[in-house]
Coordinates of C-alpha atoms in Angstrom, one line a residue:
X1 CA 8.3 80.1 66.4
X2 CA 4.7 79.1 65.3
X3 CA 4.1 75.1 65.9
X4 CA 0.8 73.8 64.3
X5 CA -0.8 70.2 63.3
X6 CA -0.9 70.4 59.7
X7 CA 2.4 70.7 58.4
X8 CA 6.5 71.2 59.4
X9 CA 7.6 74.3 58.1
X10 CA 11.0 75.1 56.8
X11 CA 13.3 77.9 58.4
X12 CA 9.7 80.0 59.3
X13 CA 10.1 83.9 59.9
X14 CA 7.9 86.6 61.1
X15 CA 9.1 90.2 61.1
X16 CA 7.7 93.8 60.9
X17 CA 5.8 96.6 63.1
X18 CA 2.4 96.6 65.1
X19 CA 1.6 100.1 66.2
X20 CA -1.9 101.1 68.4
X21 CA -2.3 104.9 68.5
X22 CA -5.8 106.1 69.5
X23 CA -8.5 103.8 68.2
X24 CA -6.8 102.8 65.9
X25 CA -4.1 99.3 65.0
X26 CA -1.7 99.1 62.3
X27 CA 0.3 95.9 61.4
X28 CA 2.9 95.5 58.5
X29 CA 3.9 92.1 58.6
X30 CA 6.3 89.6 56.7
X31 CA 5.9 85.8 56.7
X32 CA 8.9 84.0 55.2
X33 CA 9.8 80.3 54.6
X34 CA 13.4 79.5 54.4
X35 CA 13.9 83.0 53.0
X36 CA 12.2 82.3 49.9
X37 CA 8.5 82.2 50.1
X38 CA 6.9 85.7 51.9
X39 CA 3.9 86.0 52.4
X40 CA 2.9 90.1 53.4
X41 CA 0.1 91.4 55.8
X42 CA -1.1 95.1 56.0
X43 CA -3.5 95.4 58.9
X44 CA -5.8 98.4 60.1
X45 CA -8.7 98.1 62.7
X46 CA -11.2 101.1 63.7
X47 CA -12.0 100.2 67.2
X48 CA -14.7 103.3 67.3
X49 CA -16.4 102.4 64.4
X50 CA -15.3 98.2 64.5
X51 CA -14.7 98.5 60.9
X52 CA -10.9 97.2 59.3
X53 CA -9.4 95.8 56.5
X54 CA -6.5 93.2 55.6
X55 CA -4.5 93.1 52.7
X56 CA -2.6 89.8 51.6
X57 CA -0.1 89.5 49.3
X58 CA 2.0 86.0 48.3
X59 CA 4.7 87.2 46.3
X60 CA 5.4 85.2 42.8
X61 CA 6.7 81.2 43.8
X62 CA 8.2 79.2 41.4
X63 CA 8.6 75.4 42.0
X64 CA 11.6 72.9 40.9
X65 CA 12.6 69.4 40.8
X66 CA 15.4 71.4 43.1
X67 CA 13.2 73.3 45.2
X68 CA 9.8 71.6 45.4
X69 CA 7.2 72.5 47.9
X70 CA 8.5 69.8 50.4
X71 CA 12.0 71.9 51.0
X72 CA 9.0 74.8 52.3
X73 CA 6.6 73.0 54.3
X74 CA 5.4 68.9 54.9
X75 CA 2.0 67.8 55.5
X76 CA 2.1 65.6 58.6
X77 CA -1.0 62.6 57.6
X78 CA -0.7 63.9 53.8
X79 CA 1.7 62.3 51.2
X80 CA 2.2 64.8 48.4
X81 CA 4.2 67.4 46.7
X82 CA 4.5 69.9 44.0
X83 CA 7.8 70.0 42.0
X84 CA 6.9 72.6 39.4
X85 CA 4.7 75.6 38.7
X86 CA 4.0 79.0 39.7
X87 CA 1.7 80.7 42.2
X88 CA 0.9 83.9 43.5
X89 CA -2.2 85.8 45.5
X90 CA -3.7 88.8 46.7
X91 CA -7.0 89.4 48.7
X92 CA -8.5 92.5 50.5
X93 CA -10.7 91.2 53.0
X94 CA -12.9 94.1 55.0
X95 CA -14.9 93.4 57.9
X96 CA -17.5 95.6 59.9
X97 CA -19.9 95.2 63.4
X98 CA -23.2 94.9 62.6
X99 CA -26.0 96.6 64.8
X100 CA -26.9 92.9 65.9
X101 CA -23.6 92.3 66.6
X102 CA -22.7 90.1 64.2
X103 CA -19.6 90.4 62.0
X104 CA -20.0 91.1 57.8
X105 CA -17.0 90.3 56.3
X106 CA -16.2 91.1 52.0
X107 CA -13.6 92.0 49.5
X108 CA -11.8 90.3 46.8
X109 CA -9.7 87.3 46.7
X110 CA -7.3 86.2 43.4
X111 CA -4.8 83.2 42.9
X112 CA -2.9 82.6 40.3
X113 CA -1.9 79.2 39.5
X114 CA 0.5 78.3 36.1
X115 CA 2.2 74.9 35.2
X116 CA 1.8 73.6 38.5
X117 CA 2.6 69.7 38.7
X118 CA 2.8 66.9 41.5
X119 CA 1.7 64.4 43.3
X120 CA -0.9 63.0 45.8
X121 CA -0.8 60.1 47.5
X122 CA -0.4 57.6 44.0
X123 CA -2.0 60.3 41.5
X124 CA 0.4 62.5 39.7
X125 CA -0.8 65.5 37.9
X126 CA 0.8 68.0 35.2
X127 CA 0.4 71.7 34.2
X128 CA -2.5 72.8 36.5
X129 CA -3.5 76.3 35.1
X130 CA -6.4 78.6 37.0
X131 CA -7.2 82.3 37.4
X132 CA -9.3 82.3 40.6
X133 CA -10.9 85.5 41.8
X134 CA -13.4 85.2 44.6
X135 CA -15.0 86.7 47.3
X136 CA -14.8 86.7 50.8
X137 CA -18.1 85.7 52.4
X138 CA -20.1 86.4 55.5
X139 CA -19.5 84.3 58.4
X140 CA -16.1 84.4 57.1
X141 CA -15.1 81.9 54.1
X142 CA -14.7 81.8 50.4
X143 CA -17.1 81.9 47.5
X144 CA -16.2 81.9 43.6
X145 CA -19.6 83.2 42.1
X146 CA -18.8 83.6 38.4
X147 CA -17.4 80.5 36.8
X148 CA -13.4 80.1 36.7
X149 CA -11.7 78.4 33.8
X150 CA -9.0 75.3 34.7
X151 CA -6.9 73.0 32.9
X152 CA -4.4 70.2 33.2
X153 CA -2.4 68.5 31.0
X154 CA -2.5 65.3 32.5
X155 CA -3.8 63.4 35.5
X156 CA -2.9 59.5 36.4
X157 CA -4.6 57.4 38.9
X158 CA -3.8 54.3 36.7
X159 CA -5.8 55.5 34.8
X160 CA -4.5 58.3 32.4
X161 CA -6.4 61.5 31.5
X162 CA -5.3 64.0 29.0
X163 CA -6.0 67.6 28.0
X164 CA -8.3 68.1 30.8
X165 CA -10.5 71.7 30.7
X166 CA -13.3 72.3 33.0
X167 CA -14.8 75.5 34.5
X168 CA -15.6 75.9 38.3
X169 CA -17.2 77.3 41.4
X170 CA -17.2 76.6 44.9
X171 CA -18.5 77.6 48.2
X172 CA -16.7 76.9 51.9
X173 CA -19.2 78.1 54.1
X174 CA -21.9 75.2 52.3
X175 CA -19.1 72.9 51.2
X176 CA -20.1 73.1 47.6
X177 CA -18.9 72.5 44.6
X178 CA -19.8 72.5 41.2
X179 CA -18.1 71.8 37.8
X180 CA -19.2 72.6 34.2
X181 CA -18.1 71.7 30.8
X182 CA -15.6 69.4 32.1
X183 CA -13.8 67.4 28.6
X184 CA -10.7 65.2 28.6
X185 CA -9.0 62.7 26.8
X186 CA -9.3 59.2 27.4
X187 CA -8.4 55.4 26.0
X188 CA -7.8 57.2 22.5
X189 CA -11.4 59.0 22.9
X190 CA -13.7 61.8 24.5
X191 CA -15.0 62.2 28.1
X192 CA -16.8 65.0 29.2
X193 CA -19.3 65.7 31.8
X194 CA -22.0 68.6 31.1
X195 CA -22.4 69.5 35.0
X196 CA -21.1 68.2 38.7
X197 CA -21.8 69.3 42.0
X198 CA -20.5 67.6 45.2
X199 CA -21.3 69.3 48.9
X200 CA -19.5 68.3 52.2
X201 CA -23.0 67.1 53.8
X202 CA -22.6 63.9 51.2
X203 CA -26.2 64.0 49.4
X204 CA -27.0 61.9 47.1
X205 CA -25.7 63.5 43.5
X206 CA -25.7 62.1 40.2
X207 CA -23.1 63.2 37.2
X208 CA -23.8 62.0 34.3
X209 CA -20.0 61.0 31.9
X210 CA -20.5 61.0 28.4
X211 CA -18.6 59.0 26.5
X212 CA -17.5 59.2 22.6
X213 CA -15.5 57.0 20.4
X214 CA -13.1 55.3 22.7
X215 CA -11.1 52.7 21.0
X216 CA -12.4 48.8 22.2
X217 CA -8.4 48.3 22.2
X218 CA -7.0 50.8 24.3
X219 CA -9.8 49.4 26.8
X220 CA -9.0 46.0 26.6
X221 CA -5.5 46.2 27.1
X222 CA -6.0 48.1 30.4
X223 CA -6.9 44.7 31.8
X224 CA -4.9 42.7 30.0
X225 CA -7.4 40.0 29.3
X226 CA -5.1 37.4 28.4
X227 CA -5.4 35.8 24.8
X228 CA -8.2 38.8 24.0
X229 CA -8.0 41.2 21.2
X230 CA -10.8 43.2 19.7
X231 CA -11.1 46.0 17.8
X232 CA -14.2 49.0 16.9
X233 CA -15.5 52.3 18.6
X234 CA -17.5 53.2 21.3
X235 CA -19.7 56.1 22.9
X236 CA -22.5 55.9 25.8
X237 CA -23.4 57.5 29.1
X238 CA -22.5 56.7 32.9
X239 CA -24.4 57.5 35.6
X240 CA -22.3 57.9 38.5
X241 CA -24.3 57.9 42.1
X242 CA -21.9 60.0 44.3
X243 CA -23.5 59.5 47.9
X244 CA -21.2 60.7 51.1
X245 CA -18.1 58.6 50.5
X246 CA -19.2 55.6 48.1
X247 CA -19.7 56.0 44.3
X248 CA -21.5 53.3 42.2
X249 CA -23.1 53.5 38.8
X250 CA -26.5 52.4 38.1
X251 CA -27.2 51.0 34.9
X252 CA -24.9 52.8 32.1
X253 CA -25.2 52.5 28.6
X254 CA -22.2 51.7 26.3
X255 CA -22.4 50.5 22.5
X256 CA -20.3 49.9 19.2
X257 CA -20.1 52.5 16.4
X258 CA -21.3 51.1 12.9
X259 CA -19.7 49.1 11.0
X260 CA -18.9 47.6 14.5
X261 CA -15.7 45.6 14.7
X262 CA -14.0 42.3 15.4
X263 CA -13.7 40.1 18.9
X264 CA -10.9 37.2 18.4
X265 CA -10.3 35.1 21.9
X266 CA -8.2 32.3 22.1
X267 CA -8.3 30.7 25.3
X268 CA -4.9 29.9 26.8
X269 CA -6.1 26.4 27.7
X270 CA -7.2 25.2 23.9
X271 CA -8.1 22.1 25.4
X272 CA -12.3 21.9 24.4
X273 CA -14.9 22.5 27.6
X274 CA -16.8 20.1 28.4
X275 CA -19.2 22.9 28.2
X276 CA -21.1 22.9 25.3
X277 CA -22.5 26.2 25.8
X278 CA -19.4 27.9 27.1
X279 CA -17.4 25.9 24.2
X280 CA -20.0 27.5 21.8
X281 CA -18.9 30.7 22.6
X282 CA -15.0 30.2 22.9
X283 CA -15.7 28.6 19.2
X284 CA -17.5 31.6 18.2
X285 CA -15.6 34.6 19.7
X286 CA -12.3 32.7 17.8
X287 CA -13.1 35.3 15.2
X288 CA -16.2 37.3 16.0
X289 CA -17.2 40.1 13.5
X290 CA -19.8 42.2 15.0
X291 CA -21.9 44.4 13.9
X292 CA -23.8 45.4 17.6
X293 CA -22.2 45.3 20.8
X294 CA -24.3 47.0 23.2
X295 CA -23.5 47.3 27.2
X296 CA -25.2 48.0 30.6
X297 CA -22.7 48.9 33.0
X298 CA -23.3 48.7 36.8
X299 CA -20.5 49.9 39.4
X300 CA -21.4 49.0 43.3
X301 CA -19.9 50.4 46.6
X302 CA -17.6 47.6 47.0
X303 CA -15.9 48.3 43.3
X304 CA -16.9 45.4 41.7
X305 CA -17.5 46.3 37.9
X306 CA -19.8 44.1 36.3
X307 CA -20.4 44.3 32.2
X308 CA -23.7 42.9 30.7
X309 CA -22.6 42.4 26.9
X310 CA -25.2 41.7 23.9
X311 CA -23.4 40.9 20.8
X312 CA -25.1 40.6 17.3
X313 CA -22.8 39.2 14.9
X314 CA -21.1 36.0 12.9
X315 CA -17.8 33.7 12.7
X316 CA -17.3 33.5 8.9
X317 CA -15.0 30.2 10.1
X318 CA -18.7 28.9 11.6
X319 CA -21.1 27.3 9.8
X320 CA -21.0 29.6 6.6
X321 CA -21.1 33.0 8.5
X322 CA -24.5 32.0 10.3
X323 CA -25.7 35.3 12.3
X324 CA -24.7 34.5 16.4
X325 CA -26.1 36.5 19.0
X326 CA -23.9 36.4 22.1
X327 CA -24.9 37.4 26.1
X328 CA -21.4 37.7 27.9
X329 CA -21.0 39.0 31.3
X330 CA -17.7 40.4 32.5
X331 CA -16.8 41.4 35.8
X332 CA -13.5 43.1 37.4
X333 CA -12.5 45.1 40.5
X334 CA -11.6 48.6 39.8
X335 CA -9.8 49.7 42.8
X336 CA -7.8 46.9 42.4
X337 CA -6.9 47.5 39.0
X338 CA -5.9 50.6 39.3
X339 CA -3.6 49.7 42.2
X340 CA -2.2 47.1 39.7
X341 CA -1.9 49.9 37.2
X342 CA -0.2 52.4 39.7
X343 CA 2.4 49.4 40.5
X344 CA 3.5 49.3 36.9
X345 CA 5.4 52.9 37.2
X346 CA 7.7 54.9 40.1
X347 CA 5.2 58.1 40.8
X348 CA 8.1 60.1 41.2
X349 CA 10.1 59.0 38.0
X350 CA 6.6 59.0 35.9
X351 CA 6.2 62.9 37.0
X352 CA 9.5 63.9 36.0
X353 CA 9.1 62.4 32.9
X354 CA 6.5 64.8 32.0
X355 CA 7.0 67.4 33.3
X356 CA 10.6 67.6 31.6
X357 CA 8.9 67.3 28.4
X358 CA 9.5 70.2 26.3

């Protein structure tokens, strides 16, 4: 029996032969999880020269609704799973004493990773994809040098992303890692970010999210502004500030497409304001056509969203179609609207929808 901290394992077995003739130590080793994932180990160490090698090999795993990864093994302070998919790995890892007495370690490290779909905490994913060869690294760790290719179907935090591809590299020993050509669907549009890199120490980092021709519907009706519809197209840039554990935005850049589009808000209380300016508005955003709709966008630590909106345009029901600038700030809470968006659906339900999907 093998007890540890990070997860309960299933039905664990270890079986197979260790053998020390001479200077030398052999090991064949099986691992095995309720008899169905194994895990082998072919050992050798040189004690005269301190030189060896270790071969791992995961035999091919597929997941089910049936047989998810939960029936193998449960994180203890982690709530997640994976319910389809395949996986399997190999690495030869060599070591050897240096004349300083240090340690080199090398060799390569692949993982194969098809279909694979799940859940963590209240994000569901579907149809991870990735050929990962590595390396190992000296002190002992993990490096992926030459970009690897990745893609998902889909990922919902609330928030749903589609056709996701992106290309990768990592380093455990710095805590590093970096992202290129990263594109996705989203809100009936494009978003893509040219470059990414995040390290473990938490410096300050800036990724830069383009955006293209996301429909002014499909955003609207994540909120569900009540008695607010609005049509048109639009594209910009967010600068997201990633610093240890708090992300903000600092003054992105989000405007309408040409020919622009139409704003029509009717305010569940029609009873007039005694607000002339705020009534002005209300009057004029009845049926807004506009031709400009440009956006700075700030997002601070605490998740409070807040939209400074410059509208050129006209209310052809308003004094003959007389050209109305507007200034309208908006503001919302992001974490908690995605938590309101999560509530809407089962996580477990939503998954198996997709990933039954033919």
């Amino acid at each position: 029996r093998l007890d540890n901290g990070i997860a309960d394992i299933s039905n664990p077995a270890y079986s197979g032969k260790l053998k020390l003739e001479k200077d030398t130590l052999t090991a064949v080793v099986e691992v095995d999880i309720d008899q169905r994932l194994r895990l082998g180990i072919g050992l050798q160490h040189f004690f005269l020269r301190d030189t060896g090698d270790v071969v791992l090999k995961l035999a091919p795993y597929e997941f089910t609704e049936a047989g998810p990864l939960s029936t193998l093994l449960t994180p203890k302070e982690l709530e997640a799973d994976i319910v389809a998919g395949q996986i399997e790995g190999l690495a030869n890892i060599s070591w050897s004493k240096q004349l300083d007495n240090s340690w080199r370690f090398g060799g390569p490290i692949a993982l194969k990773i098809g279909q694979l779909s799940g859940y963590y905490a209240d994000y569901l994913f579907v149809d991870l994809n990735t050929d990962l060869f590595a390396e190992a690294t000296t002190p002992l760790g993990i490096q992926v040098s030459n970009p690897a290719s990745a893609s998902l179907s889909r990922i919902d935090t609330g928030l749903p992303l589609e056709g996701l591809s992106w290309q990768y590299r990592f380093n455990t020993l710095t805590g590093e890692i970096q992202i290129f050509d990263f594109n996705t669907s989203l809100l009936d549009g494009k978003l893509s970010i040219p470059a990414a890199s995040y390290n473990s120490a938490g410096d300050r980092q800036q990724v830069d999210v383009v955006l293209a021709e996301l429909r002014v519907d499909s955003v609207i009706a994540l909120a569900e502004y009540p008695g607010l519809e609005a049509d048109g197209l639009i594209s910009g840039y967010l600068p997201f500030i990633i610093e240890g554990n708090t992300i903000s935005i600092e003054k992105g850049l989000v405007g309408a497409l040409k020919p622009g589009g139409s704003i029509r808000y009717t305010p569940a209380n029609s009873v007039p304001s005694s607000d002339p300016g705020l009534q002005l508005v209300n009057d004029a955003l009845s049926n807004y056509q506009y031709q400009t709709m440009d956006t700075e966008v700030f997002y601070f630590e605490d998740g409070e969203l807040l939209l400074n909106v410059q509208l050129q345009g006209s209310n052809p029901d308003m004094n003959n179609g007389q050209a109305i600038n507007l200034n309208v700030n908006i503001t919302d809470n992001i974490p908690s609207l995605l938590k309101s968006l999560q509530a809407s659906r089962v996580i477990t339900d939503e998954l198996e929808r997709f990933v039954s999907q033919p």
